[in-house]
Short mmCIF file of C-alpha atoms in Angstrom, two decimals:
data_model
loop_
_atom_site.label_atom_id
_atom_site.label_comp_id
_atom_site.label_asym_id
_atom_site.label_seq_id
_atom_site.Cartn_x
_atom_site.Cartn_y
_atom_site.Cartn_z
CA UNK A 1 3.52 19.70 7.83
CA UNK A 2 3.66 19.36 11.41
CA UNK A 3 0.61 17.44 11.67
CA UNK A 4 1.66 14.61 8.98
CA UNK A 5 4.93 14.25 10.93
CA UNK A 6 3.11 13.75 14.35
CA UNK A 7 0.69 11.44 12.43
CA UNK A 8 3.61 9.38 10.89
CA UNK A 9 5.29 9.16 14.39
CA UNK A 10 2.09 7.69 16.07
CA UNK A 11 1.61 5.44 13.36
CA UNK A 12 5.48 4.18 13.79
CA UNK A 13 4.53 4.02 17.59
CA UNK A 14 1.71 1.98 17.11
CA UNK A 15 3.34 -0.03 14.64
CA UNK A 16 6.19 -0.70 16.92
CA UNK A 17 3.80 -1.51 20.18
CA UNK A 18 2.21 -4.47 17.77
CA UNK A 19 5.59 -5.50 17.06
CA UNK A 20 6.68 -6.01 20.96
CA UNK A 21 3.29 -7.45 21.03
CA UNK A 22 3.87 -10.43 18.28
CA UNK A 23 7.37 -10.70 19.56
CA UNK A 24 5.98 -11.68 22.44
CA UNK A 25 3.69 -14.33 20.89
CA UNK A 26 0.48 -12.46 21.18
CA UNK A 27 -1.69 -13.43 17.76
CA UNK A 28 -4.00 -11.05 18.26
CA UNK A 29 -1.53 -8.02 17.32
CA UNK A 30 -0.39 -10.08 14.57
CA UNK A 31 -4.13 -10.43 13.68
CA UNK A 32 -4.36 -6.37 13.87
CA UNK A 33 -1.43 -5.55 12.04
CA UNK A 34 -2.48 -8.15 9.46
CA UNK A 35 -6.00 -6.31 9.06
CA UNK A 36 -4.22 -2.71 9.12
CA UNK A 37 -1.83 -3.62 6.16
CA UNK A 38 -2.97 -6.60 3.73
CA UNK A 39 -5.16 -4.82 1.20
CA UNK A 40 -2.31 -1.63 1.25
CA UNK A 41 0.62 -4.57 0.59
CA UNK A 42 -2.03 -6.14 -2.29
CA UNK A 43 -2.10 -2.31 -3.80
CA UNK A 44 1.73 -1.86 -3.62
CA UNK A 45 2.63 -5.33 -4.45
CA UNK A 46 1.19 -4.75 -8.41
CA UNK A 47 4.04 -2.01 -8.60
CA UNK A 48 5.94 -5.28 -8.80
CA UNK A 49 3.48 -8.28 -10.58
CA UNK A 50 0.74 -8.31 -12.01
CA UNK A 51 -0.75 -11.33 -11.18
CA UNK A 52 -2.89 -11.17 -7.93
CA UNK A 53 -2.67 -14.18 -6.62
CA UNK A 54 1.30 -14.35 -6.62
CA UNK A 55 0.79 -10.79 -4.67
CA UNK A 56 -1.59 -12.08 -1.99
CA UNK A 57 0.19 -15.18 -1.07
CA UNK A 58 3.45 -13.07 -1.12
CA UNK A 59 1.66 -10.61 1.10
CA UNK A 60 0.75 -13.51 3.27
CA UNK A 61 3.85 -14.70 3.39
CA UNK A 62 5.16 -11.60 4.69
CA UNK A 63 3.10 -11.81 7.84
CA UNK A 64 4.15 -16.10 8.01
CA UNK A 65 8.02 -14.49 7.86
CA UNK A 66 6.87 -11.62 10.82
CA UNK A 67 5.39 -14.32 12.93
CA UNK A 68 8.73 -16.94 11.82
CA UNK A 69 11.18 -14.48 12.61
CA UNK A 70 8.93 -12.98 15.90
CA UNK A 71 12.25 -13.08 18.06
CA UNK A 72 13.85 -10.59 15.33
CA UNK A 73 11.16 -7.73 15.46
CA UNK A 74 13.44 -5.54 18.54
CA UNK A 75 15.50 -4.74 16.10
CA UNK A 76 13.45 -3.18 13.67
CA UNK A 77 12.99 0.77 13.80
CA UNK A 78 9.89 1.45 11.01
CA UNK A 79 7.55 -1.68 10.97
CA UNK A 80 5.89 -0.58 7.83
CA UNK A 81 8.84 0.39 5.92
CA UNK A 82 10.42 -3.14 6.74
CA UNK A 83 6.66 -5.31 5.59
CA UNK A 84 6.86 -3.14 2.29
CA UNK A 85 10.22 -3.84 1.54
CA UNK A 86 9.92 -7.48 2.61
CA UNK A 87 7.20 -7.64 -0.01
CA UNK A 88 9.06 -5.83 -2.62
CA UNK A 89 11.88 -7.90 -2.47
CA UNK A 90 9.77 -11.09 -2.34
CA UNK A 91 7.94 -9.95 -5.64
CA UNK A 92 11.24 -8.62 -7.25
CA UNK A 93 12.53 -12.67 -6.78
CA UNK A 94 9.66 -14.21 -8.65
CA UNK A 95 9.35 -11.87 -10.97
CA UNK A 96 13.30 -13.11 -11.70
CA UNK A 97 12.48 -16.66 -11.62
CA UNK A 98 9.59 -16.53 -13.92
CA UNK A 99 10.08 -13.91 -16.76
CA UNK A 100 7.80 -15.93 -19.19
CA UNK A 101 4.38 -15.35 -17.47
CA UNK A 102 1.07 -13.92 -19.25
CA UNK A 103 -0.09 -10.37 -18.01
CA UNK A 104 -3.43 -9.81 -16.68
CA UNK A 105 -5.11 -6.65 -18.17
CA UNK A 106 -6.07 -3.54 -16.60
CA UNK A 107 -9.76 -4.71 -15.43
CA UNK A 108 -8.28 -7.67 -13.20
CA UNK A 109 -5.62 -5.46 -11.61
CA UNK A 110 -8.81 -3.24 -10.69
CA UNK A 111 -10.30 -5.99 -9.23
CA UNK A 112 -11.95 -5.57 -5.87
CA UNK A 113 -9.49 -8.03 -3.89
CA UNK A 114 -7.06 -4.85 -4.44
CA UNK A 115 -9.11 -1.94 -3.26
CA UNK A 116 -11.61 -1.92 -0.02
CA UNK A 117 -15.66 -2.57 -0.97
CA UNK A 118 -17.95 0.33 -1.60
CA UNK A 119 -19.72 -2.40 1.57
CA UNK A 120 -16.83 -2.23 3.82
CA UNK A 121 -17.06 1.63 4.08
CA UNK A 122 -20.67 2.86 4.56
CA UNK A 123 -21.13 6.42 4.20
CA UNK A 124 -24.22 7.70 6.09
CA UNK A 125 -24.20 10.82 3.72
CA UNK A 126 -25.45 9.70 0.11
CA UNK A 127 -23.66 13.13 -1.09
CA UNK A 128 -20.46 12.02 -0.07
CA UNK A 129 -21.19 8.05 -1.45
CA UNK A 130 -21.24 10.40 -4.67
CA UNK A 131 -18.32 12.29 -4.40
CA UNK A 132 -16.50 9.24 -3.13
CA UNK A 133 -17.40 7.18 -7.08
CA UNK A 134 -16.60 10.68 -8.76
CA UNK A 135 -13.01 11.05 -7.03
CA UNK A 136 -12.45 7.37 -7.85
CA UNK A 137 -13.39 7.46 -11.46
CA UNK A 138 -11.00 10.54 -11.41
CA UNK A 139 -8.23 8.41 -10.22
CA UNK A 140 -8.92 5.20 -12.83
CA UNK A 141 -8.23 7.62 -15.05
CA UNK A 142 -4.97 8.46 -13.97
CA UNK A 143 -1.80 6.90 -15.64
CA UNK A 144 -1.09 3.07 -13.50
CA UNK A 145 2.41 4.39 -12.34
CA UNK A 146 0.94 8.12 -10.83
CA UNK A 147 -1.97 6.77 -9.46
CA UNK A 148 -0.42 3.84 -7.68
CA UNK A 149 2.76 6.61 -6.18
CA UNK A 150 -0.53 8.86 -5.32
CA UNK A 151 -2.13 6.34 -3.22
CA UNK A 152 1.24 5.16 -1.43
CA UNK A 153 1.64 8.96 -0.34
CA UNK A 154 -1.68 10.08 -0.27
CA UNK A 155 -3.88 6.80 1.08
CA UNK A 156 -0.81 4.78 2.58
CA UNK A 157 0.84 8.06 4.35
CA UNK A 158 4.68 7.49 3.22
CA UNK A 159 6.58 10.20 2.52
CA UNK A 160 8.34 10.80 -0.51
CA UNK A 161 11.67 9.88 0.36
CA UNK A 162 10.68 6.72 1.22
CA UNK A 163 8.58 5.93 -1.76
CA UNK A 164 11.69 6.60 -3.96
CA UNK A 165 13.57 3.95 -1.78
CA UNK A 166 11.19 1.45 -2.43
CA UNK A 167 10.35 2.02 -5.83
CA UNK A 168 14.05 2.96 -6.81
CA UNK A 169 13.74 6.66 -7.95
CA UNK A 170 14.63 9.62 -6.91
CA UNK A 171 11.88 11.89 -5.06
CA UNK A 172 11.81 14.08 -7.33
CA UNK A 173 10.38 11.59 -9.52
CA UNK A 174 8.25 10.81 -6.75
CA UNK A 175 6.95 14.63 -6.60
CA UNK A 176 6.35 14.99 -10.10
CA UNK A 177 3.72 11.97 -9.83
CA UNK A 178 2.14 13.33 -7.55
CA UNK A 179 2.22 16.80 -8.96
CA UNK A 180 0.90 14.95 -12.32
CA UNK A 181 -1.84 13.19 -10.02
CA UNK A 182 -2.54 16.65 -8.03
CA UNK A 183 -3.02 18.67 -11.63
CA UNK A 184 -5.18 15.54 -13.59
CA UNK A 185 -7.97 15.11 -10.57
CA UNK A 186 -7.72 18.93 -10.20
CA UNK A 187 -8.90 19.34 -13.77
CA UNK A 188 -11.55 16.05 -14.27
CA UNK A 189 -13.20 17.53 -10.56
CA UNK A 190 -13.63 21.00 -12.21
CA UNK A 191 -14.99 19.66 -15.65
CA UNK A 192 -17.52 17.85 -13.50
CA UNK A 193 -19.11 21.51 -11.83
#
């Protein structure tokens, strides 16, 4: 438990030194910070909408408002708590302004653009390349609304209380996902020895 906490903290550190650094007009952090959250804002943002291309130019426009509104990043206190809520709220205003919108179906909210190329992370071992297909085909098979809660705890590193802020329920709710997650790749990994 101790180890996630010190984990979170130097993530909010790091966070916050790329902050000071875009305050101070320095693109580069803004380019790092960009890279270290985009495809985890994509993921969250279909919590929200379902069509991807409303969720990556809201995602952009997230960093547009961070760069904007550069003079304003002192005040903030958790950087990635603030993006993710930017975002949510963003996504929460179109999805008011345009109720009558088709729905994409499951296999373009899978798309790639949402979750990092089987390219982008080589793994030397062709065991674990193996393991890494079988754990996701476990997940696809988890119910949308557990799986996405799983990977904001277990992939993006919040903790539960603030997944129930941003989502709007209460962490127990939040726990039993998980719990529901934990159980269903438990079982589909043991079916598989």
């Amino acid at each position: 438990m101790k180890i996630k906490s010190i984990r979170h903290s130097v993530i909010t550190s790091e966070d916050l030194f790329l902050f000071e650094q875009i305050q101070e007009g320095d693109t580069k952090a803004l380019d790092v910070f960009f890279k270290k959250y985009y495809d985890k804002l994509c993921r969250f943002g279909v919590l929200f909408e379902s069509n991807i291309h409303i969720i990556e130019e809201k995602v952009d426009d997230v960093f547009i408002q961070l760069w904007s509104n550069r003079d304003q990043l002192n005040k903030i206190k958790n950087p990635k708590s603030y993006i993710y809520a930017i975002l949510k709220n963003d996504l929460l205003r179109v999805k008011n302004n345009y109720q009558t919108r088709p729905l994409q179906n499951d296999d373009q909210l899978n798309s790639s653009s949402l979750y990092p190329s089987i390219e982008d992370e080589i793994i030397a071992n062709e065991q674990k390349e193996i393991n890494k297909n079988v754990i996701k085909n476990v997940l696809e098979s988890i119910p949308k609304r557990t799986r996405q809660i799983f990977e904001m705890s277990r992939i993006d590193g919040f903790k539960y209380k603030e997944i129930s802020e941003l989502l709007g329920i209460s962490p127990k709710t939040v726990e039993n996902h998980i719990g529901l997650a934990l159980r269903h790749i438990s079982s589909n990994i043991s079916k598989l020895k």
